[in-house]
Amino acid sequence: QTFFVEALSTDVVFAAHKALAVSQEVGALRRDSNENLRTGEHRHKKLRYSAISDTIRPDPGKISDFIPIPREILDACLQLPAADPRIPELAKRVAGTAADRFSRARNVEEYLRRNYGYSLVLRGTPDGRDPLAAFLFDVRSGHCEYFASAMAILLRHLGIPSRLVNGFRAGDYNGIGGNWTVRQYHAHSWVEAYFPPYGWV
């Protein structure tokens, strides 16, 4: 991928998951514990760089519950806030009799897709005591952050390490130039879950 990035107030270097190499134009590059790529040299400056990523989609048949998950992933990505007792019950019910972690995660994903609506018009009290419970049991509609938060917490209740990710969707395709224009309104939130041997999916 080749990126032309306007001056932003972030030190994040964008690339498709999973980034394997980034050209030297970004300057000194570091990868944090969450695999984010960062550089201090382009904050508030325009930047052009290239990246190479491994975009292979994981084969569910190769995902294994028998390969150990690193302890630091388990410690960081299974933490749970105090929750409405209905949330862990919902997680178990939605997971059903799925035999492995990946199948349980797919059940959660499909449940949210089938039973909740996407909306930018927020109802209820988002600053209430438990906005996640309000989304799951009362309002039943919301934007990407509600869906992603709900999925991450439901997965964690099932023992599946998960994390919320913020970034950008693909954007608008320009057929003449053969490129994508990604604007601020393409910002998006989604969930990654940890499945050996692939890692974050």
CSV table of C-alpha atoms in Angstrom, one decimal:
chain,number,residue,atom,x,y,z
A,1,GLN,CA,0.0,0.0,0.0
A,2,THR,CA,1.1,3.6,-0.6
A,3,PHE,CA,-0.2,6.3,1.8
A,4,PHE,CA,-0.5,10.0,1.3
A,5,VAL,CA,-1.4,11.3,4.8
A,6,GLU,CA,-2.4,14.8,5.6
A,7,ALA,CA,-1.0,16.5,8.6
A,8,LEU,CA,-2.6,14.7,11.6
A,9,SER,CA,-2.3,15.1,15.4
A,10,THR,CA,-1.3,11.5,15.9
A,11,ASP,CA,1.9,9.5,15.7
A,12,VAL,CA,0.1,6.4,14.4
A,13,VAL,CA,1.4,4.9,11.1
A,14,PHE,CA,-1.6,3.4,9.2
A,15,ALA,CA,-1.3,0.1,7.3
A,16,ALA,CA,-3.5,-2.9,6.6
A,17,HIS,CA,-3.3,-5.6,9.2
A,18,LYS,CA,-0.8,-7.3,9.6
A,19,ALA,CA,2.0,-4.9,8.7
A,20,LEU,CA,5.3,-6.6,7.9
A,21,ALA,CA,7.4,-3.6,6.6
A,22,VAL,CA,7.1,0.2,6.3
A,23,SER,CA,9.3,2.4,4.1
A,24,GLN,CA,11.9,4.6,5.7
A,25,GLU,CA,10.0,7.8,5.0
A,26,VAL,CA,8.2,7.5,8.3
A,27,GLY,CA,11.5,7.7,10.3
A,28,ALA,CA,12.1,5.8,13.4
A,29,LEU,CA,9.3,3.3,13.9
A,30,ARG,CA,8.2,1.5,17.0
A,31,ARG,CA,5.6,-1.1,17.6
A,32,ASP,CA,3.8,-0.9,20.9
A,33,SER,CA,2.4,-3.8,23.0
A,34,ASN,CA,-0.9,-3.7,21.0
A,35,GLU,CA,1.0,-4.0,17.7
A,36,ASN,CA,0.3,-0.3,16.8
A,37,LEU,CA,2.9,1.3,14.6
A,38,ARG,CA,4.1,4.7,15.8
A,39,THR,CA,6.6,7.4,14.8
A,40,GLY,CA,7.2,10.7,16.4
A,41,GLU,CA,8.5,12.3,13.2
A,42,HIS,CA,5.3,13.0,11.3
A,43,ARG,CA,2.9,14.5,13.8
A,44,HIS,CA,1.4,17.7,12.2
A,45,LYS,CA,3.2,17.0,8.9
A,46,LYS,CA,2.1,15.5,5.6
A,47,LEU,CA,3.7,12.1,4.9
A,48,ARG,CA,4.0,9.7,2.0
A,49,TYR,CA,5.1,6.1,2.7
A,50,SER,CA,4.6,2.5,1.6
A,51,ALA,CA,3.7,-0.5,3.6
A,52,ILE,CA,3.7,-4.3,3.0
A,53,SER,CA,1.1,-6.3,4.9
A,54,ASP,CA,0.1,-9.9,5.3
A,55,THR,CA,-3.7,-9.7,4.6
A,56,ILE,CA,-4.3,-13.4,4.4
A,57,ARG,CA,-7.7,-14.3,6.0
A,58,PRO,CA,-7.3,-16.9,8.7
A,59,ASP,CA,-8.4,-20.5,7.9
A,60,PRO,CA,-10.9,-21.4,10.8
A,61,GLY,CA,-9.7,-25.1,10.4
A,62,LYS,CA,-6.2,-24.1,11.5
A,63,ILE,CA,-7.2,-22.1,14.5
A,64,SER,CA,-6.5,-24.1,17.6
A,65,ASP,CA,-7.7,-23.9,21.2
A,66,PHE,CA,-4.7,-26.1,22.2
A,67,ILE,CA,-2.0,-23.6,21.3
A,68,PRO,CA,-1.3,-21.5,24.4
A,69,ILE,CA,-2.1,-17.8,24.3
A,70,PRO,CA,0.7,-15.6,25.7
A,71,ARG,CA,0.2,-14.7,29.4
A,72,GLU,CA,0.5,-10.9,28.6
A,73,ILE,CA,-2.4,-11.2,26.1
A,74,LEU,CA,-4.6,-13.0,28.7
A,75,ASP,CA,-3.7,-10.6,31.5
A,76,ALA,CA,-4.5,-7.5,29.4
A,77,CYS,CA,-7.4,-8.7,27.2
A,78,LEU,CA,-9.6,-10.7,29.5
A,79,GLN,CA,-10.1,-7.8,32.0
A,80,LEU,CA,-13.7,-7.1,32.7
A,81,PRO,CA,-15.5,-4.1,34.3
A,82,ALA,CA,-18.2,-4.6,36.9
A,83,ALA,CA,-21.1,-5.8,34.8
A,84,ASP,CA,-24.8,-6.2,34.8
A,85,PRO,CA,-25.3,-9.9,35.7
A,86,ARG,CA,-27.4,-10.3,32.5
A,87,ILE,CA,-24.3,-9.7,30.3
A,88,PRO,CA,-22.3,-12.9,31.2
A,89,GLU,CA,-25.6,-14.9,31.1
A,90,LEU,CA,-26.2,-13.5,27.6
A,91,ALA,CA,-22.6,-14.4,26.5
A,92,LYS,CA,-23.1,-18.0,27.6
A,93,ARG,CA,-26.5,-18.3,25.9
A,94,VAL,CA,-25.3,-16.8,22.6
A,95,ALA,CA,-22.2,-19.0,22.6
A,96,GLY,CA,-24.5,-22.0,22.8
A,97,THR,CA,-22.9,-25.4,22.3
A,98,ALA,CA,-20.1,-24.2,20.0
A,99,ALA,CA,-17.2,-26.5,20.5
A,100,ASP,CA,-14.3,-24.0,20.1
A,101,ARG,CA,-13.4,-20.4,20.8
A,102,PHE,CA,-13.6,-19.3,17.2
A,103,SER,CA,-17.1,-20.8,16.7
A,104,ARG,CA,-18.3,-19.1,19.9
A,105,ALA,CA,-16.9,-15.8,18.6
A,106,ARG,CA,-18.7,-16.2,15.3
A,107,ASN,CA,-22.0,-16.9,17.3
A,108,VAL,CA,-21.5,-13.6,19.1
A,109,GLU,CA,-20.8,-11.7,15.9
A,110,GLU,CA,-23.9,-13.2,14.2
A,111,TYR,CA,-26.1,-12.6,17.2
A,112,LEU,CA,-25.2,-8.9,17.3
A,113,ARG,CA,-25.7,-8.6,13.5
A,114,ARG,CA,-29.1,-10.2,13.5
A,115,ASN,CA,-30.6,-8.7,16.7
A,116,TYR,CA,-29.4,-5.1,16.8
A,117,GLY,CA,-29.7,-2.1,14.6
A,118,TYR,CA,-27.1,0.4,13.5
A,119,SER,CA,-28.0,4.0,14.3
A,120,LEU,CA,-26.2,7.3,14.7
A,121,VAL,CA,-29.2,8.6,16.6
A,122,LEU,CA,-28.5,7.7,20.2
A,123,ARG,CA,-31.4,7.1,22.5
A,124,GLY,CA,-31.5,6.5,26.2
A,125,THR,CA,-28.8,7.8,28.6
A,126,PRO,CA,-25.3,7.0,27.2
A,127,ASP,CA,-23.8,8.4,30.4
A,128,GLY,CA,-26.0,6.1,32.6
A,129,ARG,CA,-24.6,3.6,35.0
A,130,ASP,CA,-24.2,0.8,32.4
A,131,PRO,CA,-24.4,2.0,28.8
A,132,LEU,CA,-23.5,-1.5,27.6
A,133,ALA,CA,-26.4,-3.1,29.4
A,134,ALA,CA,-28.7,-0.3,28.0
A,135,PHE,CA,-27.5,-1.1,24.5
A,136,LEU,CA,-27.9,-4.9,24.8
A,137,PHE,CA,-31.2,-5.1,26.7
A,138,ASP,CA,-33.1,-1.8,26.2
A,139,VAL,CA,-32.1,0.4,23.3
A,140,ARG,CA,-30.8,-2.4,21.0
A,141,SER,CA,-29.4,0.0,18.4
A,142,GLY,CA,-26.3,2.2,18.3
A,143,HIS,CA,-23.1,3.0,16.3
A,144,CYS,CA,-20.0,1.0,15.8
A,145,GLU,CA,-18.5,1.7,19.2
A,146,TYR,CA,-21.6,0.1,20.9
A,147,PHE,CA,-21.3,-3.0,18.7
A,148,ALA,CA,-17.6,-3.3,19.2
A,149,SER,CA,-17.8,-2.7,22.9
A,150,ALA,CA,-20.6,-5.3,23.3
A,151,MET,CA,-18.7,-7.9,21.3
A,152,ALA,CA,-15.4,-7.3,23.1
A,153,ILE,CA,-17.1,-7.7,26.5
A,154,LEU,CA,-19.2,-10.7,25.5
A,155,LEU,CA,-16.1,-12.4,24.1
A,156,ARG,CA,-14.1,-11.7,27.3
A,157,HIS,CA,-16.9,-13.3,29.4
A,158,LEU,CA,-16.4,-16.4,27.2
A,159,GLY,CA,-12.6,-16.4,27.9
A,160,ILE,CA,-11.7,-15.1,24.5
A,161,PRO,CA,-9.1,-12.3,24.6
A,162,SER,CA,-10.4,-9.3,22.7
A,163,ARG,CA,-9.7,-5.7,22.1
A,164,LEU,CA,-11.4,-2.6,20.7
A,165,VAL,CA,-9.7,-1.1,17.6
A,166,ASN,CA,-10.2,2.4,16.2
A,167,GLY,CA,-9.1,3.2,12.7
A,168,PHE,CA,-10.6,3.8,9.3
A,169,ARG,CA,-12.7,1.9,6.8
A,170,ALA,CA,-11.6,1.7,3.2
A,171,GLY,CA,-13.0,5.1,2.2
A,172,ASP,CA,-14.2,6.2,-1.3
A,173,TYR,CA,-12.6,4.6,-4.4
A,174,ASN,CA,-11.4,6.8,-7.2
A,175,GLY,CA,-11.5,4.6,-10.3
A,176,ILE,CA,-9.6,7.1,-12.4
A,177,GLY,CA,-6.6,7.4,-10.1
A,178,GLY,CA,-7.0,3.8,-8.8
A,179,ASN,CA,-6.8,4.9,-5.2
A,180,TRP,CA,-8.9,5.3,-2.0
A,181,THR,CA,-9.7,8.6,-0.3
A,182,VAL,CA,-10.1,8.1,3.4
A,183,ARG,CA,-11.6,11.0,5.3
A,184,GLN,CA,-12.4,11.6,9.0
A,185,TYR,CA,-16.0,10.4,8.6
A,186,HIS,CA,-14.6,7.0,7.6
A,187,ALA,CA,-13.4,6.5,11.2
A,188,HIS,CA,-14.6,3.2,12.5
A,189,SER,CA,-14.4,0.9,15.6
A,190,TRP,CA,-14.2,-2.9,15.4
A,191,VAL,CA,-13.1,-5.9,17.5
A,192,GLU,CA,-10.0,-8.1,17.2
A,193,ALA,CA,-9.9,-11.4,19.1
A,194,TYR,CA,-6.8,-13.5,19.7
A,195,PHE,CA,-6.8,-16.9,17.9
A,196,PRO,CA,-3.6,-19.0,17.8
A,197,PRO,CA,-1.7,-19.6,15.6
A,198,TYR,CA,-2.7,-16.4,13.8
A,199,GLY,CA,-2.8,-13.9,16.7
A,200,TRP,CA,-5.1,-11.0,16.4
A,201,VAL,CA,-8.0,-11.6,14.0
